[in-house]
Amino acid sequence: MDGARIPILKVGRVLVVPIQFDMDDQTVIHLQERILHELERTCARGVLIDISLLEMIDSFIGRMLSDIAAMARIMDARTVVVGMQPAVAITLVELGLELKGVETVLNVDEGFKLLRAEFNTPDEEEEEFYWETSVIGK
Amino acid sequence: MESKSLALENDRDIAVARGLVRKIASDLGFRLIDQTRLATVASELARNVIKYAGSGRLIAQPTESASGRAGLRLIFEDKGPGISNIGNAMRDGFTTGGGLGKGLPGSRRLVDEFNIESEIGQGTRVTIVRWK
């Protein structure tokens, strides 16, 4: 449950954030700060947040996702959330959360397609990506 | 299955509460969607306890209806300041805590029974039931 353990990977001009376990509030806040820091440091243009292993989104996490998208937008980056489980989607709607400003797609492939279309660059160029794992201390 | 009680004392306990509730719901044989609903409600209501009262506790009671239907009752209680206007608190988008105002009204939509008792200066108790 330690924020420093959620990796932020840079793939081409996209920051990939795989959320692999339930996060407590501090971890969520910490992750948000790290994503913004990495956006500034790397000049990435997109943020892809993979929530396929996330079993629940409450109003706190929902707001964090909206805030990340809004802040990233101000920093000229687009955010896409991928892989939401059906049970999570149903619960979100019943709860009345809209995830304002957050684009959602079914999987990582679709997420990359959407972001690359936004950057308007040929795929070959984006394919020349490099991996960089950033783990910033607490 | 017997009742379980969990002290809610800080932010981390919110995640512990939803994990515990999901586990109990799963052990009771609730469907995945209902496990998700119950875990989400637990998260919202445990957060209210921490946010408004500082601390409190969660009691999870497996229960059975008069007709023999199995269910799970969750009680969130605190000795906090209480809610001055429950009508407002239950309204979508109303908040005194800087949040989205979805916690209470949203939680009510996720469960079958929802009851809230509160007395100024005494505390608040929210009781919910979801039937299988």
mmCIF file of N, CA and C in Angstrom, chain A residues 25 28-37 39 47 49 57-81 97-103, chain B residues 51 97-100:
data_model
loop_
_atom_site.group_PDB
_atom_site.id
_atom_site.type_symbol
_atom_site.label_atom_id
_atom_site.label_comp_id
_atom_site.label_asym_id
_atom_site.label_seq_id
_atom_site.Cartn_x
_atom_site.Cartn_y
_atom_site.Cartn_z
ATOM 1 N N ASP A 25 -5.687 6.328 0.980
ATOM 2 C CA ASP A 25 -5.794 7.731 0.559
ATOM 3 C C ASP A 25 -4.431 8.387 0.345
ATOM 4 N N VAL A 28 -2.918 7.397 -2.865
ATOM 5 C CA VAL A 28 -3.598 8.053 -3.984
ATOM 6 C C VAL A 28 -3.054 9.472 -4.172
ATOM 7 N N ILE A 29 -2.943 10.213 -3.063
ATOM 8 C CA ILE A 29 -2.457 11.597 -3.121
ATOM 9 C C ILE A 29 -1.008 11.625 -3.613
ATOM 10 N N HIS A 30 -0.232 10.692 -3.085
ATOM 11 C CA HIS A 30 1.174 10.587 -3.447
ATOM 12 C C HIS A 30 1.329 10.274 -4.939
ATOM 13 N N LEU A 31 0.499 9.362 -5.425
ATOM 14 C CA LEU A 31 0.562 8.976 -6.834
ATOM 15 C C LEU A 31 0.238 10.169 -7.729
ATOM 16 N N GLN A 32 -0.775 10.924 -7.341
ATOM 17 C CA GLN A 32 -1.170 12.106 -8.112
ATOM 18 C C GLN A 32 0.013 13.077 -8.238
ATOM 19 N N GLU A 33 0.682 13.321 -7.126
ATOM 20 C CA GLU A 33 1.839 14.225 -7.137
ATOM 21 C C GLU A 33 2.950 13.695 -8.036
ATOM 22 N N ARG A 34 3.182 12.385 -7.961
ATOM 23 C CA ARG A 34 4.264 11.797 -8.754
ATOM 24 C C ARG A 34 3.975 11.883 -10.250
ATOM 25 N N ILE A 35 2.695 11.664 -10.618
ATOM 26 C CA ILE A 35 2.343 11.739 -12.041
ATOM 27 C C ILE A 35 2.609 13.153 -12.563
ATOM 28 N N LEU A 36 2.206 14.158 -11.797
ATOM 29 C CA LEU A 36 2.409 15.542 -12.240
ATOM 30 C C LEU A 36 3.897 15.871 -12.329
ATOM 31 N N HIS A 37 4.640 15.391 -11.347
ATOM 32 C CA HIS A 37 6.088 15.607 -11.351
ATOM 33 C C HIS A 37 6.719 14.976 -12.586
ATOM 34 N N LEU A 39 5.238 14.278 -15.412
ATOM 35 C CA LEU A 39 4.795 14.998 -16.612
ATOM 36 C C LEU A 39 5.725 16.171 -16.877
ATOM 37 N N VAL A 47 -1.183 10.494 -20.462
ATOM 38 C CA VAL A 47 -1.128 9.679 -19.253
ATOM 39 C C VAL A 47 -2.122 8.540 -19.442
ATOM 40 N N ILE A 49 -3.715 5.453 -17.504
ATOM 41 C CA ILE A 49 -3.844 4.838 -16.186
ATOM 42 C C ILE A 49 -4.604 3.522 -16.326
ATOM 43 N N ILE A 57 -13.848 1.827 -7.138
ATOM 44 C CA ILE A 57 -13.550 3.260 -7.216
ATOM 45 C C ILE A 57 -14.584 3.974 -6.368
ATOM 46 N N ASP A 58 -14.147 4.608 -5.295
ATOM 47 C CA ASP A 58 -15.083 5.391 -4.488
ATOM 48 C C ASP A 58 -14.963 6.856 -4.902
ATOM 49 N N SER A 59 -15.681 7.733 -4.214
ATOM 50 C CA SER A 59 -15.686 9.130 -4.660
ATOM 51 C C SER A 59 -14.309 9.767 -4.526
ATOM 52 N N PHE A 60 -13.509 9.290 -3.586
ATOM 53 C CA PHE A 60 -12.171 9.852 -3.397
ATOM 54 C C PHE A 60 -11.261 9.511 -4.579
ATOM 55 N N ILE A 61 -11.238 8.239 -4.944
ATOM 56 C CA ILE A 61 -10.398 7.822 -6.072
ATOM 57 C C ILE A 61 -10.947 8.407 -7.374
ATOM 58 N N GLY A 62 -12.287 8.467 -7.472
ATOM 59 C CA GLY A 62 -12.909 9.062 -8.652
ATOM 60 C C GLY A 62 -12.483 10.501 -8.835
ATOM 61 N N ARG A 63 -12.465 11.230 -7.724
ATOM 62 C CA ARG A 63 -12.061 12.623 -7.818
ATOM 63 C C ARG A 63 -10.574 12.743 -8.173
ATOM 64 N N MET A 64 -9.770 11.823 -7.631
ATOM 65 C CA MET A 64 -8.351 11.865 -7.972
ATOM 66 C C MET A 64 -8.154 11.692 -9.486
ATOM 67 N N LEU A 65 -8.904 10.759 -10.083
ATOM 68 C CA LEU A 65 -8.764 10.527 -11.525
ATOM 69 C C LEU A 65 -9.161 11.781 -12.309
ATOM 70 N N SER A 66 -10.264 12.425 -11.879
ATOM 71 C CA SER A 66 -10.693 13.664 -12.536
ATOM 72 C C SER A 66 -9.658 14.763 -12.371
ATOM 73 N N ASP A 67 -9.115 14.860 -11.158
ATOM 74 C CA ASP A 67 -8.118 15.909 -10.890
ATOM 75 C C ASP A 67 -6.859 15.691 -11.722
ATOM 76 N N ILE A 68 -6.421 14.441 -11.810
ATOM 77 C CA ILE A 68 -5.226 14.157 -12.613
ATOM 78 C C ILE A 68 -5.464 14.587 -14.059
ATOM 79 N N ALA A 69 -6.653 14.235 -14.585
ATOM 80 C CA ALA A 69 -6.957 14.587 -15.978
ATOM 81 C C ALA A 69 -6.965 16.104 -16.161
ATOM 82 N N ALA A 70 -7.551 16.815 -15.208
ATOM 83 C CA ALA A 70 -7.634 18.269 -15.313
ATOM 84 C C ALA A 70 -6.242 18.904 -15.226
ATOM 85 N N MET A 71 -5.443 18.443 -14.275
ATOM 86 C CA MET A 71 -4.106 19.006 -14.103
ATOM 87 C C MET A 71 -3.212 18.659 -15.290
ATOM 88 N N ALA A 72 -3.333 17.422 -15.785
ATOM 89 C CA ALA A 72 -2.526 17.006 -16.933
ATOM 90 C C ALA A 72 -2.897 17.848 -18.152
ATOM 91 N N ARG A 73 -4.192 18.122 -18.295
ATOM 92 C CA ARG A 73 -4.658 18.923 -19.427
ATOM 93 C C ARG A 73 -4.003 20.298 -19.404
ATOM 94 N N ILE A 74 -3.927 20.885 -18.204
ATOM 95 C CA ILE A 74 -3.284 22.201 -18.062
ATOM 96 C C ILE A 74 -1.816 22.110 -18.442
ATOM 97 N N MET A 75 -1.223 20.921 -18.219
ATOM 98 C CA MET A 75 0.179 20.726 -18.595
ATOM 99 C C MET A 75 0.289 20.163 -20.006
ATOM 100 N N ASP A 76 -0.774 20.317 -20.798
ATOM 101 C CA ASP A 76 -0.786 19.938 -22.200
ATOM 102 C C ASP A 76 -0.667 18.428 -22.424
ATOM 103 N N ALA A 77 -1.240 17.655 -21.514
ATOM 104 C CA ALA A 77 -1.232 16.204 -21.702
ATOM 105 C C ALA A 77 -2.662 15.682 -21.563
ATOM 106 N N ARG A 78 -2.928 14.601 -22.271
ATOM 107 C CA ARG A 78 -4.266 14.030 -22.247
ATOM 108 C C ARG A 78 -4.248 12.748 -21.417
ATOM 109 N N THR A 79 -5.315 12.522 -20.666
ATOM 110 C CA THR A 79 -5.367 11.354 -19.782
ATOM 111 C C THR A 79 -6.414 10.364 -20.265
ATOM 112 N N VAL A 80 -6.056 9.095 -20.260
ATOM 113 C CA VAL A 80 -7.038 8.067 -20.577
ATOM 114 C C VAL A 80 -6.944 6.961 -19.529
ATOM 115 N N VAL A 81 -8.108 6.533 -19.061
ATOM 116 C CA VAL A 81 -8.190 5.482 -18.050
ATOM 117 C C VAL A 81 -8.635 4.208 -18.755
ATOM 118 N N LEU A 97 -21.063 9.106 -9.777
ATOM 119 C CA LEU A 97 -19.790 9.719 -10.170
ATOM 120 C C LEU A 97 -19.683 9.772 -11.682
ATOM 121 N N GLU A 98 -19.210 10.900 -12.194
ATOM 122 C CA GLU A 98 -19.128 11.057 -13.644
ATOM 123 C C GLU A 98 -17.716 10.936 -14.184
ATOM 124 N N LEU A 99 -16.726 10.944 -13.318
ATOM 125 C CA LEU A 99 -15.323 10.992 -13.766
ATOM 126 C C LEU A 99 -15.145 12.095 -14.807
ATOM 127 N N LYS A 100 -15.511 13.291 -14.411
ATOM 128 C CA LYS A 100 -15.465 14.449 -15.323
ATOM 129 C C LYS A 100 -14.101 14.621 -15.988
ATOM 130 N N GLY A 101 -14.133 14.787 -17.292
ATOM 131 C CA GLY A 101 -12.899 15.078 -18.019
ATOM 132 C C GLY A 101 -12.000 13.881 -18.232
ATOM 133 N N VAL A 102 -12.455 12.700 -17.797
ATOM 134 C CA VAL A 102 -11.625 11.501 -17.936
ATOM 135 C C VAL A 102 -12.157 10.664 -19.096
ATOM 136 N N GLU A 103 -11.271 10.346 -20.032
ATOM 137 C CA GLU A 103 -11.682 9.453 -21.110
ATOM 138 C C GLU A 103 -11.405 8.028 -20.688
ATOM 139 N N LYS B 51 -13.310 11.601 8.479
ATOM 140 C CA LYS B 51 -13.285 13.003 8.062
ATOM 141 C C LYS B 51 -14.031 13.917 9.029
ATOM 142 N N GLY B 97 -17.735 19.266 3.673
ATOM 143 C CA GLY B 97 -16.356 18.812 3.861
ATOM 144 C C GLY B 97 -15.457 19.014 2.653
ATOM 145 N N GLY B 98 -15.943 19.742 1.660
ATOM 146 C CA GLY B 98 -15.116 19.993 0.487
ATOM 147 C C GLY B 98 -15.059 18.824 -0.480
ATOM 148 N N GLY B 99 -15.899 17.827 -0.255
ATOM 149 C CA GLY B 99 -15.911 16.671 -1.161
ATOM 150 C C GLY B 99 -16.898 16.888 -2.291
ATOM 151 N N LEU B 100 -17.321 15.783 -2.905
ATOM 152 C CA LEU B 100 -18.225 15.879 -4.045
ATOM 153 C C LEU B 100 -19.687 15.842 -3.624
#
